[in-house]
mmJSON file of the N, C-alpha and C atoms, coordinates in Angstrom:
{"data_MODEL":{"atom_site":{
"group_PDB":["ATOM","ATOM","ATOM","ATOM","ATOM","ATOM","ATOM","ATOM","ATOM","ATOM","ATOM","ATOM","ATOM","ATOM","ATOM","ATOM","ATOM","ATOM","ATOM","ATOM","ATOM","ATOM","ATOM","ATOM","ATOM","ATOM","ATOM","ATOM","ATOM","ATOM","ATOM","ATOM","ATOM","ATOM","ATOM","ATOM","ATOM","ATOM","ATOM","ATOM","ATOM","ATOM","ATOM","ATOM","ATOM","ATOM","ATOM","ATOM","ATOM","ATOM","ATOM","ATOM","ATOM","ATOM","ATOM","ATOM","ATOM","ATOM","ATOM","ATOM","ATOM","ATOM","ATOM","ATOM","ATOM","ATOM","ATOM","ATOM","ATOM","ATOM","ATOM","ATOM","ATOM","ATOM","ATOM","ATOM","ATOM","ATOM","ATOM","ATOM","ATOM","ATOM","ATOM","ATOM","ATOM","ATOM","ATOM","ATOM","ATOM","ATOM","ATOM","ATOM","ATOM","ATOM","ATOM","ATOM","ATOM","ATOM","ATOM","ATOM","ATOM","ATOM","ATOM","ATOM","ATOM","ATOM","ATOM","ATOM","ATOM","ATOM","ATOM","ATOM","ATOM","ATOM","ATOM","ATOM","ATOM","ATOM","ATOM","ATOM","ATOM","ATOM","ATOM","ATOM","ATOM","ATOM","ATOM","ATOM","ATOM","ATOM","ATOM","ATOM","ATOM","ATOM","ATOM","ATOM","ATOM","ATOM","ATOM","ATOM","ATOM","ATOM","ATOM","ATOM","ATOM","ATOM","ATOM","ATOM","ATOM","ATOM","ATOM","ATOM","ATOM","ATOM","ATOM","ATOM","ATOM","ATOM","ATOM","ATOM","ATOM","ATOM","ATOM","ATOM","ATOM","ATOM","ATOM","ATOM","ATOM","ATOM","ATOM","ATOM","ATOM","ATOM","ATOM","ATOM","ATOM","ATOM","ATOM","ATOM","ATOM","ATOM","ATOM","ATOM","ATOM","ATOM","ATOM","ATOM","ATOM","ATOM","ATOM","ATOM","ATOM","ATOM","ATOM","ATOM","ATOM","ATOM","ATOM","ATOM","ATOM","ATOM","ATOM","ATOM","ATOM","ATOM","ATOM","ATOM","ATOM","ATOM","ATOM","ATOM","ATOM","ATOM","ATOM","ATOM","ATOM","ATOM","ATOM","ATOM","ATOM","ATOM","ATOM","ATOM","ATOM","ATOM","ATOM","ATOM"],
"id":[1,2,3,4,5,6,7,8,9,10,11,12,13,14,15,16,17,18,19,20,21,22,23,24,25,26,27,28,29,30,31,32,33,34,35,36,37,38,39,40,41,42,43,44,45,46,47,48,49,50,51,52,53,54,55,56,57,58,59,60,61,62,63,64,65,66,67,68,69,70,71,72,73,74,75,76,77,78,79,80,81,82,83,84,85,86,87,88,89,90,91,92,93,94,95,96,97,98,99,100,101,102,103,104,105,106,107,108,109,110,111,112,113,114,115,116,117,118,119,120,121,122,123,124,125,126,127,128,129,130,131,132,133,134,135,136,137,138,139,140,141,142,143,144,145,146,147,148,149,150,151,152,153,154,155,156,157,158,159,160,161,162,163,164,165,166,167,168,169,170,171,172,173,174,175,176,177,178,179,180,181,182,183,184,185,186,187,188,189,190,191,192,193,194,195,196,197,198,199,200,201,202,203,204,205,206,207,208,209,210,211,212,213,214,215,216,217,218,219,220,221,222,223,224,225,226,227,228],
"type_symbol":["N","C","C","N","C","C","N","C","C","N","C","C","N","C","C","N","C","C","N","C","C","N","C","C","N","C","C","N","C","C","N","C","C","N","C","C","N","C","C","N","C","C","N","C","C","N","C","C","N","C","C","N","C","C","N","C","C","N","C","C","N","C","C","N","C","C","N","C","C","N","C","C","N","C","C","N","C","C","N","C","C","N","C","C","N","C","C","N","C","C","N","C","C","N","C","C","N","C","C","N","C","C","N","C","C","N","C","C","N","C","C","N","C","C","N","C","C","N","C","C","N","C","C","N","C","C","N","C","C","N","C","C","N","C","C","N","C","C","N","C","C","N","C","C","N","C","C","N","C","C","N","C","C","N","C","C","N","C","C","N","C","C","N","C","C","N","C","C","N","C","C","N","C","C","N","C","C","N","C","C","N","C","C","N","C","C","N","C","C","N","C","C","N","C","C","N","C","C","N","C","C","N","C","C","N","C","C","N","C","C","N","C","C","N","C","C","N","C","C","N","C","C","N","C","C","N","C","C"],
"label_atom_id":["N","CA","C","N","CA","C","N","CA","C","N","CA","C","N","CA","C","N","CA","C","N","CA","C","N","CA","C","N","CA","C","N","CA","C","N","CA","C","N","CA","C","N","CA","C","N","CA","C","N","CA","C","N","CA","C","N","CA","C","N","CA","C","N","CA","C","N","CA","C","N","CA","C","N","CA","C","N","CA","C","N","CA","C","N","CA","C","N","CA","C","N","CA","C","N","CA","C","N","CA","C","N","CA","C","N","CA","C","N","CA","C","N","CA","C","N","CA","C","N","CA","C","N","CA","C","N","CA","C","N","CA","C","N","CA","C","N","CA","C","N","CA","C","N","CA","C","N","CA","C","N","CA","C","N","CA","C","N","CA","C","N","CA","C","N","CA","C","N","CA","C","N","CA","C","N","CA","C","N","CA","C","N","CA","C","N","CA","C","N","CA","C","N","CA","C","N","CA","C","N","CA","C","N","CA","C","N","CA","C","N","CA","C","N","CA","C","N","CA","C","N","CA","C","N","CA","C","N","CA","C","N","CA","C","N","CA","C","N","CA","C","N","CA","C","N","CA","C","N","CA","C","N","CA","C","N","CA","C","N","CA","C","N","CA","C"],
"label_alt_id":[null,null,null,null,null,null,null,null,null,null,null,null,null,null,null,null,null,null,null,null,null,null,null,null,null,null,null,null,null,null,null,null,null,null,null,null,null,null,null,null,null,null,null,null,null,null,null,null,null,null,null,null,null,null,null,null,null,null,null,null,null,null,null,null,null,null,null,null,null,null,null,null,null,null,null,null,null,null,null,null,null,null,null,null,null,null,null,null,null,null,null,null,null,null,null,null,null,null,null,null,null,null,null,null,null,null,null,null,null,null,null,null,null,null,null,null,null,null,null,null,null,null,null,null,null,null,null,null,null,null,null,null,null,null,null,null,null,null,null,null,null,null,null,null,null,null,null,null,null,null,null,null,null,null,null,null,null,null,null,null,null,null,null,null,null,null,null,null,null,null,null,null,null,null,null,null,null,null,null,null,null,null,null,null,null,null,null,null,null,null,null,null,null,null,null,null,null,null,null,null,null,null,null,null,null,null,null,null,null,null,null,null,null,null,null,null,null,null,null,null,null,null,null,null,null,null,null,null],
"label_comp_id":["ASP","ASP","ASP","GLU","GLU","GLU","ALA","ALA","ALA","VAL","VAL","VAL","LEU","LEU","LEU","ALA","ALA","ALA","ASP","ASP","ASP","GLY","GLY","GLY","VAL","VAL","VAL","GLN","GLN","GLN","VAL","VAL","VAL","LEU","LEU","LEU","SER","SER","SER","GLY","GLY","GLY","ARG","ARG","ARG","HIS","HIS","HIS","GLN","GLN","GLN","HIS","HIS","HIS","GLY","GLY","GLY","ASN","ASN","ASN","THR","THR","THR","ASP","ASP","ASP","GLY","GLY","GLY","THR","THR","THR","TYR","TYR","TYR","ALA","ALA","ALA","HIS","HIS","HIS","GLY","GLY","GLY","GLU","GLU","GLU","VAL","VAL","VAL","ARG","ARG","ARG","PHE","PHE","PHE","GLU","GLU","GLU","ARG","ARG","ARG","VAL","VAL","VAL","THR","THR","THR","VAL","VAL","VAL","GLY","GLY","GLY","LYS","LYS","LYS","ARG","ARG","ARG","ALA","ALA","ALA","TRP","TRP","TRP","ILE","ILE","ILE","GLY","GLY","GLY","ALA","ALA","ALA","ASN","ASN","ASN","ALA","ALA","ALA","VAL","VAL","VAL","VAL","VAL","VAL","MET","MET","MET","ALA","ALA","ALA","ASP","ASP","ASP","VAL","VAL","VAL","GLY","GLY","GLY","ARG","ARG","ARG","GLU","GLU","GLU","ALA","ALA","ALA","THR","THR","THR","VAL","VAL","VAL","GLY","GLY","GLY","ALA","ALA","ALA","GLY","GLY","GLY","ALA","ALA","ALA","VAL","VAL","VAL","VAL","VAL","VAL","ALA","ALA","ALA","LYS","LYS","LYS","PRO","PRO","PRO","VAL","VAL","VAL","PRO","PRO","PRO","ALA","ALA","ALA","ALA","ALA","ALA","GLY","GLY","GLY","LYS","LYS","LYS","VAL","VAL","VAL","GLY","GLY","GLY"],
"label_asym_id":["A","A","A","A","A","A","A","A","A","A","A","A","A","A","A","A","A","A","A","A","A","A","A","A","A","A","A","A","A","A","A","A","A","A","A","A","A","A","A","A","A","A","A","A","A","A","A","A","A","A","A","A","A","A","A","A","A","A","A","A","A","A","A","A","A","A","A","A","A","A","A","A","A","A","A","A","A","A","A","A","A","A","A","A","A","A","A","A","A","A","A","A","A","A","A","A","A","A","A","A","A","A","A","A","A","A","A","A","A","A","A","A","A","A","A","A","A","A","A","A","A","A","A","A","A","A","A","A","A","A","A","A","A","A","A","A","A","A","A","A","A","A","A","A","A","A","A","A","A","A","A","A","A","A","A","A","A","A","A","A","A","A","A","A","A","A","A","A","A","A","A","A","A","A","A","A","A","A","A","A","A","A","A","A","A","A","A","A","A","A","A","A","A","A","A","A","A","A","A","A","A","A","A","A","A","A","A","A","A","A","A","A","A","A","A","A","A","A","A","A","A","A","A","A","A","A","A","A"],
"label_entity_id":["1","1","1","1","1","1","1","1","1","1","1","1","1","1","1","1","1","1","1","1","1","1","1","1","1","1","1","1","1","1","1","1","1","1","1","1","1","1","1","1","1","1","1","1","1","1","1","1","1","1","1","1","1","1","1","1","1","1","1","1","1","1","1","1","1","1","1","1","1","1","1","1","1","1","1","1","1","1","1","1","1","1","1","1","1","1","1","1","1","1","1","1","1","1","1","1","1","1","1","1","1","1","1","1","1","1","1","1","1","1","1","1","1","1","1","1","1","1","1","1","1","1","1","1","1","1","1","1","1","1","1","1","1","1","1","1","1","1","1","1","1","1","1","1","1","1","1","1","1","1","1","1","1","1","1","1","1","1","1","1","1","1","1","1","1","1","1","1","1","1","1","1","1","1","1","1","1","1","1","1","1","1","1","1","1","1","1","1","1","1","1","1","1","1","1","1","1","1","1","1","1","1","1","1","1","1","1","1","1","1","1","1","1","1","1","1","1","1","1","1","1","1","1","1","1","1","1","1"],
"label_seq_id":[1,1,1,2,2,2,3,3,3,4,4,4,5,5,5,6,6,6,7,7,7,8,8,8,9,9,9,10,10,10,11,11,11,12,12,12,13,13,13,14,14,14,15,15,15,16,16,16,17,17,17,18,18,18,19,19,19,20,20,20,21,21,21,22,22,22,23,23,23,24,24,24,25,25,25,26,26,26,27,27,27,28,28,28,29,29,29,30,30,30,31,31,31,32,32,32,33,33,33,34,34,34,35,35,35,36,36,36,37,37,37,38,38,38,39,39,39,40,40,40,41,41,41,42,42,42,43,43,43,44,44,44,45,45,45,46,46,46,47,47,47,48,48,48,49,49,49,50,50,50,51,51,51,52,52,52,53,53,53,54,54,54,55,55,55,56,56,56,57,57,57,58,58,58,59,59,59,60,60,60,61,61,61,62,62,62,63,63,63,64,64,64,65,65,65,66,66,66,67,67,67,68,68,68,69,69,69,70,70,70,71,71,71,72,72,72,73,73,73,74,74,74,75,75,75,76,76,76],
"pdbx_PDB_ins_code":[null,null,null,null,null,null,null,null,null,null,null,null,null,null,null,null,null,null,null,null,null,null,null,null,null,null,null,null,null,null,null,null,null,null,null,null,null,null,null,null,null,null,null,null,null,null,null,null,null,null,null,null,null,null,null,null,null,null,null,null,null,null,null,null,null,null,null,null,null,null,null,null,null,null,null,null,null,null,null,null,null,null,null,null,null,null,null,null,null,null,null,null,null,null,null,null,null,null,null,null,null,null,null,null,null,null,null,null,null,null,null,null,null,null,null,null,null,null,null,null,null,null,null,null,null,null,null,null,null,null,null,null,null,null,null,null,null,null,null,null,null,null,null,null,null,null,null,null,null,null,null,null,null,null,null,null,null,null,null,null,null,null,null,null,null,null,null,null,null,null,null,null,null,null,null,null,null,null,null,null,null,null,null,null,null,null,null,null,null,null,null,null,null,null,null,null,null,null,null,null,null,null,null,null,null,null,null,null,null,null,null,null,null,null,null,null,null,null,null,null,null,null,null,null,null,null,null,null],
"Cartn_x":[-85.155,-85.897,-84.949,-85.276,-84.539,-83.075,-82.668,-81.293,-81.163,-79.967,-79.71,-78.61,-78.912,-77.927,-77.757,-76.554,-76.278,-76.214,-76.015,-75.944,-74.829,-75.112,-74.108,-73.754,-74.456,-74.159,-74.569,-73.726,-74.032,-74.093,-75.21,-75.354,-75.388,-74.321,-74.19,-74.719,-74.886,-75.36,-74.178,-73.438,-72.288,-71.015,-69.954,-68.624,-68.331,-69.22,-68.9,-69.848,-70.113,-71.025,-70.381,-69.067,-68.356,-67.628,-67.973,-67.326,-65.912,-65.108,-63.722,-63.25,-64.026,-63.653,-62.657,-62.521,-61.616,-60.486,-60.241,-59.17,-59.625,-60.851,-61.406,-62.676,-63.114,-64.354,-65.548,-65.321,-66.398,-67.265,-66.717,-67.458,-67.648,-67.222,-67.332,-68.732,-68.924,-70.204,-70.468,-71.662,-72.052,-72.835,-72.555,-73.249,-73.745,-75.035,-75.622,-75.96,-75.765,-76.042,-76.898,-77.721,-78.511,-77.595,-77.647,-76.89,-77.903,-77.747,-78.705,-78.059,-78.887,-78.475,-79.356,-78.724,-79.452,-80.155,-81.053,-81.839,-80.923,-81.228,-80.505,-79.027,-78.668,-77.3,-77.172,-75.953,-75.69,-74.572,-74.828,-73.839,-73.545,-72.275,-71.85,-71.814,-71.72,-71.751,-70.715,-71.146,-70.293,-69.663,-70.197,-69.711,-70.19,-69.43,-69.805,-69.98,-71.168,-71.501,-71.673,-70.796,-70.845,-71.089,-71.314,-71.553,-72.512,-73.055,-74.045,-73.477,-74.343,-74.027,-74.979,-74.43,-75.234,-76.012,-76.879,-77.719,-76.85,-77.231,-76.57,-75.09,-74.681,-73.296,-73.111,-71.873,-71.539,-70.511,-70.809,-69.895,-69.531,-68.265,-67.818,-67.951,-67.972,-68.062,-66.914,-67.225,-66.22,-65.674,-66.17,-65.675,-66.152,-65.395,-65.782,-65.973,-67.195,-67.529,-67.459,-66.379,-66.187,-66.432,-66.452,-66.724,-67.826,-68.616,-69.716,-69.253,-70.07,-69.823,-70.737,-70.2,-71.038,-71.936,-72.915,-73.788,-72.934,-73.264,-72.58,-71.107,-70.705,-69.337,-69.127,-67.865,-67.512,-66.507,-66.7,-65.795,-65.493,-64.245,-63.858,-63.819],
"Cartn_y":[-44.603,-45.44,-46.113,-46.04,-46.733,-46.327,-45.229,-44.741,-44.068,-44.115,-43.505,-42.466,-41.231,-40.152,-39.702,-39.81,-39.433,-37.909,-37.459,-36.022,-35.34,-34.142,-33.297,-33.641,-34.591,-34.95,-33.795,-33.504,-32.487,-33.157,-32.966,-33.484,-32.266,-32.086,-30.924,-31.242,-30.24,-30.403,-30.611,-31.658,-31.972,-31.304,-31.463,-30.941,-29.597,-29.081,-27.887,-26.735,-26.487,-25.411,-24.045,-24.002,-22.732,-22.726,-21.8,-21.721,-21.179,-21.401,-20.939,-20.674,-19.918,-19.689,-18.561,-17.681,-16.545,-16.538,-17.682,-17.76,-17.441,-16.99,-16.753,-17.564,-17.73,-18.458,-17.512,-16.229,-15.26,-15.062,-15.237,-14.862,-15.993,-17.175,-18.277,-18.861,-19.74,-20.401,-21.398,-21.366,-22.293,-23.428,-24.661,-25.819,-26.697,-26.981,-27.846,-29.19,-30.254,-31.611,-32.328,-33.253,-34.075,-35.127,-35.243,-36.252,-37.172,-38.479,-39.421,-40.314,-40.755,-41.7,-42.935,-44.077,-45.307,-45.914,-46.813,-47.519,-48.253,-48.124,-48.77,-48.381,-47.23,-46.722,-46.157,-46.13,-45.585,-44.559,-43.341,-42.266,-41.783,-41.895,-41.563,-40.065,-39.739,-38.355,-37.474,-36.263,-35.215,-35.541,-36.53,-36.812,-35.708,-35.486,-34.528,-35.332,-35.283,-36.092,-35.176,-35.342,-34.534,-35.383,-36.692,-37.609,-38.694,-39.444,-40.471,-41.533,-41.995,-43.091,-44.229,-45.38,-46.494,-47.219,-48.09,-48.917,-49.717,-49.682,-50.44,-50.094,-48.924,-48.475,-47.912,-47.871,-47.33,-46.215,-45.066,-43.932,-43.662,-43.753,-43.573,-42.143,-42.009,-40.691,-39.806,-38.571,-37.605,-37.78,-38.777,-39.013,-37.925,-37.733,-36.814,-37.654,-37.64,-38.418,-37.493,-37.59,-36.747,-37.512,-38.843,-39.699,-40.672,-41.148,-42.063,-43.29,-43.705,-44.917,-45.994,-47.124,-48.169,-48.844,-49.578,-50.35,-51.251,-51.267,-52.066,-51.642,-50.522,-50.025,-49.373,-49.124,-48.497,-47.383,-46.272,-45.128,-44.715,-44.402,-43.861,-44.86],
"Cartn_z":[-80.159,-79.237,-78.26,-77.008,-75.943,-75.825,-76.43,-76.278,-74.918,-74.351,-73.052,-73.214,-72.85,-72.843,-71.406,-70.884,-69.5,-69.355,-68.134,-67.842,-68.627,-69.096,-69.725,-71.155,-71.777,-73.167,-74.079,-75.058,-76.062,-77.429,-78.124,-79.48,-80.394,-81.173,-82.047,-83.444,-84.251,-85.626,-86.57,-86.348,-87.191,-86.724,-87.531,-87.185,-87.811,-88.643,-89.425,-89.129,-87.872,-87.505,-87.629,-87.691,-87.812,-89.147,-90.008,-91.312,-91.185,-92.203,-92.176,-93.601,-94.362,-95.761,-95.94,-94.954,-95.114,-94.08,-93.45,-92.46,-91.049,-90.901,-89.565,-89.423,-88.216,-87.992,-87.918,-87.923,-87.733,-88.966,-90.179,-91.376,-92.382,-92.057,-93.001,-93.078,-94.036,-94.239,-93.115,-92.576,-91.512,-92.143,-91.719,-92.274,-91.127,-91.132,-90.119,-90.743,-89.976,-90.447,-89.419,-89.883,-88.971,-88.353,-87.039,-86.31,-85.635,-85.825,-85.258,-84.199,-83.274,-82.237,-82.413,-82.626,-82.922,-81.724,-82.027,-81.017,-80.04,-78.775,-77.657,-77.565,-78.133,-77.962,-76.551,-76.042,-74.718,-74.842,-74.346,-74.426,-73.014,-72.606,-71.254,-70.976,-69.706,-69.219,-69.901,-70.241,-70.792,-72.143,-72.846,-74.204,-75.146,-76.213,-77.254,-78.544,-79.107,-80.275,-81.486,-82.498,-83.715,-84.953,-84.775,-85.887,-85.411,-86.359,-86.033,-85.096,-84.208,-83.296,-83.67,-84.024,-84.512,-83.435,-83.894,-83.033,-82.057,-80.784,-79.71,-79.544,-80.008,-79.834,-78.433,-77.979,-76.666,-76.833,-76.241,-76.244,-74.791,-74.458,-73.085,-72.597,-71.288,-70.653,-71.111,-71.484,-71.89,-73.295,-74.027,-75.397,-76.347,-77.419,-78.487,-79.743,-80.274,-81.467,-82.675,-83.446,-84.621,-85.918,-85.833,-86.987,-86.602,-87.563,-87.233,-86.46,-85.511,-84.728,-85.296,-85.748,-86.348,-85.311,-85.788,-84.912,-84.017,-82.738,-81.716,-81.532,-82.112,-81.961,-80.605,-80.271,-79.003,-79.235,-78.498,-78.541,-77.116,-76.851,-75.571,-74.497],
"occupancy":[1.0,1.0,1.0,1.0,1.0,1.0,1.0,1.0,1.0,1.0,1.0,1.0,1.0,1.0,1.0,1.0,1.0,1.0,1.0,1.0,1.0,1.0,1.0,1.0,1.0,1.0,1.0,1.0,1.0,1.0,1.0,1.0,1.0,1.0,1.0,1.0,1.0,1.0,1.0,1.0,1.0,1.0,1.0,1.0,1.0,1.0,1.0,1.0,1.0,1.0,1.0,1.0,1.0,1.0,1.0,1.0,1.0,1.0,1.0,1.0,1.0,1.0,1.0,1.0,1.0,1.0,1.0,1.0,1.0,1.0,1.0,1.0,1.0,1.0,1.0,1.0,1.0,1.0,1.0,1.0,1.0,1.0,1.0,1.0,1.0,1.0,1.0,1.0,1.0,1.0,1.0,1.0,1.0,1.0,1.0,1.0,1.0,1.0,1.0,1.0,1.0,1.0,1.0,1.0,1.0,1.0,1.0,1.0,1.0,1.0,1.0,1.0,1.0,1.0,1.0,1.0,1.0,1.0,1.0,1.0,1.0,1.0,1.0,1.0,1.0,1.0,1.0,1.0,1.0,1.0,1.0,1.0,1.0,1.0,1.0,1.0,1.0,1.0,1.0,1.0,1.0,1.0,1.0,1.0,1.0,1.0,1.0,1.0,1.0,1.0,1.0,1.0,1.0,1.0,1.0,1.0,1.0,1.0,1.0,1.0,1.0,1.0,1.0,1.0,1.0,1.0,1.0,1.0,1.0,1.0,1.0,1.0,1.0,1.0,1.0,1.0,1.0,1.0,1.0,1.0,1.0,1.0,1.0,1.0,1.0,1.0,1.0,1.0,1.0,1.0,1.0,1.0,1.0,1.0,1.0,1.0,1.0,1.0,1.0,1.0,1.0,1.0,1.0,1.0,1.0,1.0,1.0,1.0,1.0,1.0,1.0,1.0,1.0,1.0,1.0,1.0,1.0,1.0,1.0,1.0,1.0,1.0,1.0,1.0,1.0,1.0,1.0,1.0],
"B_iso_or_equiv":[0.0,0.0,0.0,0.0,0.0,0.0,0.0,0.0,0.0,0.0,0.0,0.0,0.0,0.0,0.0,0.0,0.0,0.0,0.0,0.0,0.0,0.0,0.0,0.0,0.0,0.0,0.0,0.0,0.0,0.0,0.0,0.0,0.0,0.0,0.0,0.0,0.0,0.0,0.0,0.0,0.0,0.0,0.0,0.0,0.0,0.0,0.0,0.0,0.0,0.0,0.0,0.0,0.0,0.0,0.0,0.0,0.0,0.0,0.0,0.0,0.0,0.0,0.0,0.0,0.0,0.0,0.0,0.0,0.0,0.0,0.0,0.0,0.0,0.0,0.0,0.0,0.0,0.0,0.0,0.0,0.0,0.0,0.0,0.0,0.0,0.0,0.0,0.0,0.0,0.0,0.0,0.0,0.0,0.0,0.0,0.0,0.0,0.0,0.0,0.0,0.0,0.0,0.0,0.0,0.0,0.0,0.0,0.0,0.0,0.0,0.0,0.0,0.0,0.0,0.0,0.0,0.0,0.0,0.0,0.0,0.0,0.0,0.0,0.0,0.0,0.0,0.0,0.0,0.0,0.0,0.0,0.0,0.0,0.0,0.0,0.0,0.0,0.0,0.0,0.0,0.0,0.0,0.0,0.0,0.0,0.0,0.0,0.0,0.0,0.0,0.0,0.0,0.0,0.0,0.0,0.0,0.0,0.0,0.0,0.0,0.0,0.0,0.0,0.0,0.0,0.0,0.0,0.0,0.0,0.0,0.0,0.0,0.0,0.0,0.0,0.0,0.0,0.0,0.0,0.0,0.0,0.0,0.0,0.0,0.0,0.0,0.0,0.0,0.0,0.0,0.0,0.0,0.0,0.0,0.0,0.0,0.0,0.0,0.0,0.0,0.0,0.0,0.0,0.0,0.0,0.0,0.0,0.0,0.0,0.0,0.0,0.0,0.0,0.0,0.0,0.0,0.0,0.0,0.0,0.0,0.0,0.0,0.0,0.0,0.0,0.0,0.0,0.0],
"pdbx_formal_charge":[null,null,null,null,null,null,null,null,null,null,null,null,null,null,null,null,null,null,null,null,null,null,null,null,null,null,null,null,null,null,null,null,null,null,null,null,null,null,null,null,null,null,null,null,null,null,null,null,null,null,null,null,null,null,null,null,null,null,null,null,null,null,null,null,null,null,null,null,null,null,null,null,null,null,null,null,null,null,null,null,null,null,null,null,null,null,null,null,null,null,null,null,null,null,null,null,null,null,null,null,null,null,null,null,null,null,null,null,null,null,null,null,null,null,null,null,null,null,null,null,null,null,null,null,null,null,null,null,null,null,null,null,null,null,null,null,null,null,null,null,null,null,null,null,null,null,null,null,null,null,null,null,null,null,null,null,null,null,null,null,null,null,null,null,null,null,null,null,null,null,null,null,null,null,null,null,null,null,null,null,null,null,null,null,null,null,null,null,null,null,null,null,null,null,null,null,null,null,null,null,null,null,null,null,null,null,null,null,null,null,null,null,null,null,null,null,null,null,null,null,null,null,null,null,null,null,null,null],
"auth_seq_id":[1,1,1,2,2,2,3,3,3,4,4,4,5,5,5,6,6,6,7,7,7,8,8,8,9,9,9,10,10,10,11,11,11,12,12,12,13,13,13,14,14,14,15,15,15,16,16,16,17,17,17,18,18,18,19,19,19,20,20,20,21,21,21,22,22,22,23,23,23,24,24,24,25,25,25,26,26,26,27,27,27,28,28,28,29,29,29,30,30,30,31,31,31,32,32,32,33,33,33,34,34,34,35,35,35,36,36,36,37,37,37,38,38,38,39,39,39,40,40,40,41,41,41,42,42,42,43,43,43,44,44,44,45,45,45,46,46,46,47,47,47,48,48,48,49,49,49,50,50,50,51,51,51,52,52,52,53,53,53,54,54,54,55,55,55,56,56,56,57,57,57,58,58,58,59,59,59,60,60,60,61,61,61,62,62,62,63,63,63,64,64,64,65,65,65,66,66,66,67,67,67,68,68,68,69,69,69,70,70,70,71,71,71,72,72,72,73,73,73,74,74,74,75,75,75,76,76,76],
"auth_comp_id":["ASP","ASP","ASP","GLU","GLU","GLU","ALA","ALA","ALA","VAL","VAL","VAL","LEU","LEU","LEU","ALA","ALA","ALA","ASP","ASP","ASP","GLY","GLY","GLY","VAL","VAL","VAL","GLN","GLN","GLN","VAL","VAL","VAL","LEU","LEU","LEU","SER","SER","SER","GLY","GLY","GLY","ARG","ARG","ARG","HIS","HIS","HIS","GLN","GLN","GLN","HIS","HIS","HIS","GLY","GLY","GLY","ASN","ASN","ASN","THR","THR","THR","ASP","ASP","ASP","GLY","GLY","GLY","THR","THR","THR","TYR","TYR","TYR","ALA","ALA","ALA","HIS","HIS","HIS","GLY","GLY","GLY","GLU","GLU","GLU","VAL","VAL","VAL","ARG","ARG","ARG","PHE","PHE","PHE","GLU","GLU","GLU","ARG","ARG","ARG","VAL","VAL","VAL","THR","THR","THR","VAL","VAL","VAL","GLY","GLY","GLY","LYS","LYS","LYS","ARG","ARG","ARG","ALA","ALA","ALA","TRP","TRP","TRP","ILE","ILE","ILE","GLY","GLY","GLY","ALA","ALA","ALA","ASN","ASN","ASN","ALA","ALA","ALA","VAL","VAL","VAL","VAL","VAL","VAL","MET","MET","MET","ALA","ALA","ALA","ASP","ASP","ASP","VAL","VAL","VAL","GLY","GLY","GLY","ARG","ARG","ARG","GLU","GLU","GLU","ALA","ALA","ALA","THR","THR","THR","VAL","VAL","VAL","GLY","GLY","GLY","ALA","ALA","ALA","GLY","GLY","GLY","ALA","ALA","ALA","VAL","VAL","VAL","VAL","VAL","VAL","ALA","ALA","ALA","LYS","LYS","LYS","PRO","PRO","PRO","VAL","VAL","VAL","PRO","PRO","PRO","ALA","ALA","ALA","ALA","ALA","ALA","GLY","GLY","GLY","LYS","LYS","LYS","VAL","VAL","VAL","GLY","GLY","GLY"],
"auth_asym_id":["A","A","A","A","A","A","A","A","A","A","A","A","A","A","A","A","A","A","A","A","A","A","A","A","A","A","A","A","A","A","A","A","A","A","A","A","A","A","A","A","A","A","A","A","A","A","A","A","A","A","A","A","A","A","A","A","A","A","A","A","A","A","A","A","A","A","A","A","A","A","A","A","A","A","A","A","A","A","A","A","A","A","A","A","A","A","A","A","A","A","A","A","A","A","A","A","A","A","A","A","A","A","A","A","A","A","A","A","A","A","A","A","A","A","A","A","A","A","A","A","A","A","A","A","A","A","A","A","A","A","A","A","A","A","A","A","A","A","A","A","A","A","A","A","A","A","A","A","A","A","A","A","A","A","A","A","A","A","A","A","A","A","A","A","A","A","A","A","A","A","A","A","A","A","A","A","A","A","A","A","A","A","A","A","A","A","A","A","A","A","A","A","A","A","A","A","A","A","A","A","A","A","A","A","A","A","A","A","A","A","A","A","A","A","A","A","A","A","A","A","A","A","A","A","A","A","A","A"],
"auth_atom_id":["N","CA","C","N","CA","C","N","CA","C","N","CA","C","N","CA","C","N","CA","C","N","CA","C","N","CA","C","N","CA","C","N","CA","C","N","CA","C","N","CA","C","N","CA","C","N","CA","C","N","CA","C","N","CA","C","N","CA","C","N","CA","C","N","CA","C","N","CA","C","N","CA","C","N","CA","C","N","CA","C","N","CA","C","N","CA","C","N","CA","C","N","CA","C","N","CA","C","N","CA","C","N","CA","C","N","CA","C","N","CA","C","N","CA","C","N","CA","C","N","CA","C","N","CA","C","N","CA","C","N","CA","C","N","CA","C","N","CA","C","N","CA","C","N","CA","C","N","CA","C","N","CA","C","N","CA","C","N","CA","C","N","CA","C","N","CA","C","N","CA","C","N","CA","C","N","CA","C","N","CA","C","N","CA","C","N","CA","C","N","CA","C","N","CA","C","N","CA","C","N","CA","C","N","CA","C","N","CA","C","N","CA","C","N","CA","C","N","CA","C","N","CA","C","N","CA","C","N","CA","C","N","CA","C","N","CA","C","N","CA","C","N","CA","C","N","CA","C","N","CA","C","N","CA","C","N","CA","C","N","CA","C","N","CA","C"],
"pdbx_PDB_model_num":[1,1,1,1,1,1,1,1,1,1,1,1,1,1,1,1,1,1,1,1,1,1,1,1,1,1,1,1,1,1,1,1,1,1,1,1,1,1,1,1,1,1,1,1,1,1,1,1,1,1,1,1,1,1,1,1,1,1,1,1,1,1,1,1,1,1,1,1,1,1,1,1,1,1,1,1,1,1,1,1,1,1,1,1,1,1,1,1,1,1,1,1,1,1,1,1,1,1,1,1,1,1,1,1,1,1,1,1,1,1,1,1,1,1,1,1,1,1,1,1,1,1,1,1,1,1,1,1,1,1,1,1,1,1,1,1,1,1,1,1,1,1,1,1,1,1,1,1,1,1,1,1,1,1,1,1,1,1,1,1,1,1,1,1,1,1,1,1,1,1,1,1,1,1,1,1,1,1,1,1,1,1,1,1,1,1,1,1,1,1,1,1,1,1,1,1,1,1,1,1,1,1,1,1,1,1,1,1,1,1,1,1,1,1,1,1,1,1,1,1,1,1,1,1,1,1,1,1]
}}}
């Protein structure tokens, strides 16, 4: 609710979409995870989000979110 995602933002299904059980990315196990964006969060242009973004958090333009951002936290 009330979250703002600027142009070019990518929200992926977690950090482990490409498996790597045999040393290559072509044949490994793929794992998808739910990624959430909290109420009134703001995500800047061209950010890549691979982990949860908390309520009222701010993600700067071009940032890469690989670990959860706490409520009212800031990245980038």
